[in-house]
Coordinates of C-alpha atoms in Angstrom, one line a residue:
Chain F
X1 CA -24.0 218.0 24.4
X2 CA -21.8 215.0 25.0
X3 CA -19.8 215.6 21.8
X4 CA -19.5 219.3 22.8
X5 CA -18.1 218.3 26.2
X6 CA -15.7 215.8 24.7
X7 CA -14.7 218.4 22.1
X8 CA -13.8 221.0 24.8
X9 CA -11.8 218.5 26.8
X10 CA -9.8 217.3 23.8
X11 CA -9.2 220.8 22.6
X12 CA -8.1 222.2 26.0
X13 CA -5.8 219.2 26.7
X14 CA -4.2 218.6 23.3
X15 CA -5.2 220.3 20.1
X16 CA -5.6 223.8 21.6
X17 CA -3.3 223.3 24.5
X18 CA -3.2 226.5 26.6
X19 CA 0.6 226.8 26.7
X20 CA 2.0 225.2 23.7
X21 CA -0.6 226.3 21.1
X22 CA -2.3 229.3 22.5
X23 CA 0.5 230.8 24.6
X24 CA -1.4 231.6 27.8
X25 CA 0.7 231.4 30.9
X26 CA 4.2 231.3 29.5
X27 CA 5.7 233.1 32.5
X28 CA 5.0 230.3 35.0
X29 CA 5.7 227.8 32.3
X30 CA 9.3 229.1 32.0
X31 CA 9.7 230.2 35.6
X32 CA 8.4 227.2 37.6
X33 CA 9.5 224.3 35.4
X34 CA 12.9 223.6 36.8
X35 CA 11.8 220.6 38.8
X36 CA 9.0 218.1 38.1
X37 CA 7.4 218.2 41.6
X38 CA 7.2 222.0 41.7
X39 CA 5.8 222.0 38.2
X40 CA 3.1 219.5 39.3
X41 CA 2.2 221.7 42.3
X42 CA 1.9 224.8 40.1
X43 CA -0.2 222.9 37.6
X44 CA -2.6 221.7 40.3
X45 CA -2.9 225.2 41.8
X46 CA -3.6 226.7 38.4
X47 CA -6.2 224.1 37.5
X48 CA -8.0 224.7 40.8
X49 CA -8.1 228.5 40.4
X50 CA -9.0 228.3 36.7
X51 CA -12.1 226.2 37.3
X52 CA -13.1 228.4 40.2
X53 CA -12.4 231.6 38.3
X54 CA -14.5 230.3 35.3
X55 CA -17.4 229.7 37.6
X56 CA -17.1 233.1 39.4
X57 CA -16.6 235.1 36.3
X58 CA -19.5 233.4 34.5
X59 CA -21.7 234.8 37.3
X60 CA -20.0 238.3 37.2
X61 CA -20.4 238.4 33.4
X62 CA -24.1 237.5 33.7
X63 CA -24.4 240.5 36.1
X64 CA -22.5 242.8 33.7
X65 CA -24.7 241.9 30.8
X66 CA -27.8 242.5 32.9
X67 CA -26.5 245.9 33.9
X68 CA -25.4 246.6 30.3
X69 CA -21.8 247.5 31.3
X70 CA -19.9 244.8 29.4
X71 CA -17.1 247.3 28.7
X72 CA -16.1 246.8 32.4
X73 CA -15.3 243.1 31.7
X74 CA -11.5 243.3 31.9
X75 CA -11.5 245.4 35.1
X76 CA -14.2 243.3 36.8
X77 CA -12.6 239.9 35.8
X78 CA -9.1 240.8 37.1
X79 CA -10.5 242.0 40.4
X80 CA -12.6 238.9 40.8
X81 CA -9.6 236.7 40.0
X82 CA -7.3 238.6 42.5
X83 CA -9.9 238.4 45.2
X84 CA -10.6 234.8 44.5
X85 CA -6.9 233.8 44.7
X86 CA -6.7 235.6 48.1
X87 CA -9.9 233.9 49.4
X88 CA -8.7 230.5 48.2
X89 CA -5.4 231.0 49.9
X90 CA -7.0 231.9 53.2
X91 CA -9.6 229.1 53.0
X92 CA -7.0 226.5 52.3
X93 CA -4.7 227.7 55.0
X94 CA -7.5 227.4 57.6
X95 CA -9.3 224.2 56.5
X96 CA -7.1 222.1 54.3
X97 CA -3.5 222.8 55.6
X98 CA -2.1 219.8 53.7
X99 CA -3.2 221.1 50.3
X100 CA -2.1 224.6 51.4
X101 CA 1.3 223.4 52.1
X102 CA 1.5 221.8 48.7
X103 CA 0.2 224.8 46.7
X104 CA 1.0 227.6 49.1
X105 CA 4.0 229.3 47.4
X106 CA 2.3 229.2 44.0
X107 CA -1.1 230.7 44.8
X108 CA -0.1 234.4 44.9
X109 CA 1.7 234.0 41.6
X110 CA -1.5 232.9 39.9
X111 CA -3.2 236.3 39.9
X112 CA -0.9 237.5 37.1
X113 CA -1.0 234.3 35.2
X114 CA -2.6 235.0 31.8
X115 CA -4.0 231.5 31.6
X116 CA -6.6 232.3 34.2
X117 CA -7.7 235.6 32.7
X118 CA -7.3 234.1 29.3
X119 CA -9.7 231.2 29.9
X120 CA -12.3 233.5 31.4
X121 CA -12.2 235.8 28.3
X122 CA -12.3 232.8 26.0
X123 CA -15.4 231.5 27.9
X124 CA -17.1 234.8 27.4
X125 CA -16.2 235.1 23.7
X126 CA -17.5 231.6 23.0
X127 CA -20.7 232.2 25.0
X128 CA -20.2 229.0 27.0
X129 CA -22.9 228.3 29.6
X130 CA -22.0 227.7 33.2
X131 CA -21.2 224.0 32.9
X132 CA -19.1 224.4 29.8
X133 CA -17.2 227.4 31.3
X134 CA -16.2 225.4 34.4
X135 CA -15.3 222.4 32.2
X136 CA -13.2 224.5 29.9
X137 CA -11.5 226.0 33.0
X138 CA -10.7 222.7 34.5
X139 CA -9.6 221.0 31.2
X140 CA -7.5 224.0 30.3
X141 CA -5.8 223.8 33.7
X142 CA -5.1 220.1 33.1
X143 CA -3.7 220.9 29.7
X144 CA -1.5 223.5 31.4
X145 CA -0.4 220.8 34.0
X146 CA 0.4 218.3 31.2
X147 CA 2.5 220.8 29.3
X148 CA 4.4 222.1 32.3
X149 CA 5.2 218.7 33.7
X150 CA 6.4 217.4 30.3
X151 CA 8.5 220.5 29.9
X152 CA 10.0 220.2 33.4
X153 CA 11.1 216.7 32.7
X154 CA 12.7 217.7 29.4
X155 CA 14.3 220.7 31.1
X156 CA 16.0 218.6 33.8
X157 CA 18.0 216.9 31.0
X158 CA 18.5 220.0 28.9
X159 CA 20.1 221.9 31.7
X160 CA 22.9 219.4 31.8
X161 CA 23.5 219.6 28.1
X162 CA 26.7 221.2 26.8
X163 CA 25.7 224.1 24.5
X164 CA 27.3 227.4 23.4
X165 CA 27.8 229.9 26.2
X166 CA 25.2 232.4 24.9
X167 CA 22.5 229.7 24.6
X168 CA 22.9 228.7 28.3
X169 CA 19.8 229.0 30.5
X170 CA 16.7 230.4 28.9
X171 CA 17.5 230.3 25.1
X172 CA 18.1 226.6 25.1
X173 CA 15.0 226.0 27.3
X174 CA 12.9 228.0 24.8
X175 CA 14.2 225.9 21.9
X176 CA 13.3 222.8 23.8
X177 CA 9.9 224.2 24.4
X178 CA 9.7 224.9 20.6
X179 CA 10.3 221.2 19.9
X180 CA 7.6 220.3 22.5
X181 CA 5.2 222.6 20.6
X182 CA 6.2 220.9 17.4
X183 CA 5.1 217.6 18.9
X184 CA 1.8 219.1 20.0
X185 CA 1.2 220.4 16.5
X186 CA 0.6 216.7 15.6
X187 CA -2.7 217.0 17.6
X188 CA -3.9 220.0 15.6
X189 CA -6.2 218.1 13.3
X190 CA -7.8 216.3 16.3
X191 CA -11.5 217.2 16.9
X192 CA -14.8 215.6 17.7
X193 CA -17.8 217.0 15.9
Chain Q
X1 CA 17.7 262.3 35.6
X2 CA 19.8 260.2 33.2
X3 CA 17.8 259.8 30.0
X4 CA 20.6 258.1 28.1
X5 CA 21.2 255.5 30.7
X6 CA 17.4 254.7 31.0
X7 CA 17.2 254.4 27.2
X8 CA 20.1 252.1 27.0
X9 CA 18.7 250.0 29.8
X10 CA 15.3 249.7 28.1
X11 CA 16.7 248.9 24.8
X12 CA 19.5 246.5 25.6
X13 CA 21.0 245.9 29.0
X14 CA 17.6 245.6 30.8
X15 CA 15.3 244.9 27.8
X16 CA 12.0 243.7 29.1
X17 CA 11.8 240.8 26.7
X18 CA 15.3 239.5 26.2
X19 CA 16.8 240.2 29.6
X20 CA 14.0 240.5 32.2
X21 CA 12.0 237.8 30.3
X22 CA 8.7 239.5 31.1
X23 CA 5.5 239.6 29.0
X24 CA 6.5 236.5 27.0
X25 CA 2.9 235.4 26.3
X26 CA 2.2 238.3 23.9
X27 CA 5.7 238.2 22.5
X28 CA 5.3 234.6 21.4
X29 CA 1.7 234.8 20.4
X30 CA 1.3 237.9 18.2
X31 CA 4.6 238.3 16.4
X32 CA 3.5 236.9 13.1
X33 CA 3.4 240.1 11.1
X34 CA 5.0 243.5 11.3
X35 CA 1.6 245.2 11.7
X36 CA 0.7 243.1 14.8
X37 CA 4.2 243.7 16.4
X38 CA 4.1 247.4 16.0
X39 CA 0.5 247.7 17.1
X40 CA 1.0 245.6 20.2
X41 CA 4.3 247.4 21.0
X42 CA 2.7 250.8 20.7
X43 CA -0.4 249.8 22.8
X44 CA 1.8 248.4 25.6
X45 CA 4.1 251.6 25.4
X46 CA 1.1 253.9 25.8
X47 CA -0.4 251.9 28.7
X48 CA 3.1 251.7 30.3
X49 CA 3.5 255.5 30.1
X50 CA 0.0 256.3 31.4
X51 CA 0.0 253.7 34.2
X52 CA 3.5 254.7 35.3
X53 CA 2.6 258.3 35.5
X54 CA -0.7 257.8 37.4
X55 CA 0.8 255.3 39.8
X56 CA 3.8 257.6 40.4
X57 CA 1.4 260.5 41.0
X58 CA -0.6 258.5 43.5
X59 CA 2.4 256.7 45.1
X60 CA 2.0 258.6 48.4
X61 CA -1.8 258.1 48.6
X62 CA -2.0 254.3 47.9
X63 CA -1.6 252.3 51.2
X64 CA 1.3 249.9 51.0
X65 CA -0.7 246.8 51.9
X66 CA -3.2 247.0 49.0
X67 CA -0.8 248.5 46.4
X68 CA -0.8 245.6 44.1
X69 CA -4.6 245.5 43.8
X70 CA -4.6 249.3 43.3
X71 CA -2.0 249.0 40.5
X72 CA -3.9 246.2 38.8
X73 CA -7.1 248.3 38.8
X74 CA -5.3 251.4 37.4
X75 CA -3.6 249.2 34.7
X76 CA -6.9 247.5 33.8
X77 CA -8.6 250.9 33.4
X78 CA -6.0 252.0 30.8
X79 CA -6.1 248.6 29.1
X80 CA -9.9 248.9 28.7
X81 CA -9.4 252.4 27.2
X82 CA -6.9 251.2 24.7
X83 CA -9.0 248.1 23.9
X84 CA -12.1 250.2 23.1
X85 CA -10.1 252.8 21.1
X86 CA -8.6 250.0 19.0
X87 CA -12.0 248.3 18.5
X88 CA -13.4 251.7 17.3
X89 CA -10.6 253.0 15.1
X90 CA -8.3 250.1 14.1
X91 CA -10.7 247.1 14.0
X92 CA -8.2 245.0 11.9
X93 CA -5.6 245.2 14.6
X94 CA -8.1 244.5 17.4
X95 CA -9.2 241.4 15.5
X96 CA -5.6 240.2 14.9
X97 CA -4.5 240.6 18.6
X98 CA -7.8 239.4 20.0
X99 CA -7.7 238.3 23.6
X100 CA -4.1 239.5 23.9
X101 CA -5.2 243.1 24.3
X102 CA -7.2 242.6 27.5
X103 CA -4.4 240.3 28.6
X104 CA -2.0 243.3 28.7
X105 CA -3.5 243.7 32.2
X106 CA -1.5 240.6 33.4
X107 CA 1.5 241.5 31.2
X108 CA 4.3 241.4 33.9
X109 CA 6.1 244.3 32.2
X110 CA 3.4 246.9 33.2
X111 CA 3.0 245.6 36.8
X112 CA 6.7 245.1 37.0
X113 CA 7.6 248.7 36.2
X114 CA 4.9 250.0 38.5
X115 CA 6.3 248.1 41.4
X116 CA 10.0 248.5 40.6
X117 CA 10.1 252.1 39.3
X118 CA 6.9 254.1 39.4
X119 CA 6.2 253.5 43.0
X120 CA 9.6 255.0 44.0
X121 CA 10.2 257.8 41.5
X122 CA 8.7 261.1 40.3
X123 CA 6.0 261.5 37.6
X124 CA 8.4 262.7 34.8
X125 CA 11.0 260.1 35.5
X126 CA 8.3 257.4 35.5
X127 CA 7.0 258.6 32.2
X128 CA 10.5 258.4 30.7
X129 CA 10.9 255.0 32.2
X130 CA 7.6 253.8 30.6
X131 CA 8.7 255.2 27.3
X132 CA 12.1 253.6 27.3
X133 CA 10.8 250.2 28.5
X134 CA 8.0 250.4 25.9
X135 CA 10.5 251.1 23.1
X136 CA 12.6 248.2 24.2
X137 CA 9.6 245.9 24.2
X138 CA 8.5 247.2 20.8
X139 CA 12.0 246.8 19.3
X140 CA 12.1 243.2 20.5
X141 CA 8.6 242.5 19.1
X142 CA 9.6 244.0 15.7
X143 CA 12.7 241.9 15.5
X144 CA 10.7 238.8 16.3
X145 CA 8.1 239.8 13.7
X146 CA 10.5 240.5 10.9
X147 CA 12.3 237.1 11.4
X148 CA 9.1 235.0 11.8
X149 CA 7.3 236.7 8.9
X150 CA 10.3 236.3 6.6
X151 CA 10.8 232.7 7.3
X152 CA 7.1 231.8 7.8
X153 CA 5.3 233.7 5.0
X154 CA 8.3 235.0 3.0
X155 CA 7.1 238.6 3.2
X156 CA 8.1 241.8 4.9
X157 CA 5.7 244.3 6.5
X158 CA 2.6 242.2 6.3
X159 CA -0.6 244.1 7.2
X160 CA 1.2 247.5 6.6
X161 CA 3.0 247.7 3.2
X162 CA 1.9 246.8 -0.3
X163 CA -1.8 247.0 0.5
X164 CA -1.6 244.7 3.5
X165 CA 0.0 241.8 1.7
X166 CA 3.5 242.8 2.5
X167 CA 6.5 242.8 0.1
X168 CA 7.3 239.3 -1.0
X169 CA 10.9 238.4 -0.6
X170 CA 10.9 234.6 -0.7
X171 CA 8.7 233.0 -3.4
X172 CA 5.4 231.6 -2.1
X173 CA 6.2 227.9 -2.3
X174 CA 9.3 228.0 -0.1
X175 CA 8.5 229.5 3.3
X176 CA 8.2 227.2 6.3
X177 CA 4.7 227.7 7.7
X178 CA 5.8 226.4 11.1
X179 CA 7.6 229.7 11.8
X180 CA 4.4 231.6 12.0
X181 CA 2.9 228.8 14.2
X182 CA 3.6 228.3 17.9
X183 CA 6.8 226.3 17.2
X184 CA 8.4 229.3 15.4
X185 CA 7.6 231.6 18.3
X186 CA 9.6 229.5 20.8
X187 CA 12.5 228.9 18.4
X188 CA 12.9 232.4 17.2
X189 CA 12.6 233.9 20.8
X190 CA 15.3 231.4 21.9
X191 CA 17.6 232.6 19.1
X192 CA 16.9 236.3 19.7
X193 CA 17.7 236.0 23.4
X194 CA 20.8 234.0 22.6
X195 CA 21.8 236.7 20.1
X196 CA 21.3 239.5 22.7
X197 CA 23.3 237.6 25.3
X198 CA 26.1 237.2 22.8
X199 CA 26.0 240.9 21.9
X200 CA 26.2 241.9 25.6
X201 CA 29.0 239.5 26.3
X202 CA 30.8 240.9 23.3
X203 CA 30.3 244.5 24.3
X204 CA 31.5 243.7 27.9
X205 CA 34.7 242.2 26.5
X206 CA 35.3 245.2 24.3
X207 CA 34.9 247.6 27.3
X208 CA 37.3 245.5 29.4
X209 CA 39.9 245.7 26.6
X210 CA 39.5 249.4 26.4
X211 CA 40.0 249.8 30.1
X212 CA 43.0 247.5 30.1
X213 CA 44.5 249.6 27.3
X214 CA 44.1 252.7 29.3

């Protein structure tokens, strides 16, 4: 059990990093990585929602299996995630305004973040139990945060670089992300078993 | 209705991948062989056309406040259909694309077109828009696939031609494996977007020269 838990954490953070290895959540990765502090805010919001969504969708999936309608998974999960994001937003606004202020802008964006739906689908495919699902969600979110914060700090420098006209903006940022992915490839052999 | 303009927008000037920068997760993740690229492109095109048509037909019925939720539910329905059809009839493709088929639900292209076009235009125009944007997406995927496959595995048409092995162009010991790995995805997409930006700047200059000559 302990090795399994450690294995999931290491995979989600480094060797199977959600962004740089598995390509979940590239849109916010490119869109919200212009400044380090906004990147950190986005990362925290995503981690929070991913852990919650993993828990909620584990329960929903249990129900779907019981009712024998697992073909409704995609529809059910996306609706659960959309509702969850809305509920979290309202809850934070009411009871933890400080956290809401920090995450506020990013919360609505998370519904269409493939990292959240992705982690839920991966949990179901791997038949993780409740504890491992939540753990995978939280660790995956931390991996997301790690990648987006690293990338934001690289990007602040890259934007000032002098490069050919047609590479300005996104192309050069993608190439920088490629180099970051190359660095993360170094972790690919890492596993605990 | 201006079919030529819509087509041109989908393919080049408003290409979903290279200009609007939408749906990049699947673009980066699955473009490792021609088979995957074409399969993913066609799946998204079909879903785009269907969801665009249905959303456009229902645009006066769906209340404005809950429209996003309604769109997502409609899209998720079509994605489930495509997912099940692929599992039943093309299991190899379904296995290759894996989780990225259900993830079409959150592919911003589909929701983006629903919000930007289908919710404001007629059924036929929306279908054409879905088709054009879908073709633009497919073309971008195919270009990525051809480059990555050639550099990464040294073949052309993997999964489709020559009994699924693809036609070997570069001898097996030379290709750089990294190009079919995540690194290659980022690098190749960077160069493809840079290429399309260069092309558009080039065309714009040409047009200006023409006008100046007049």
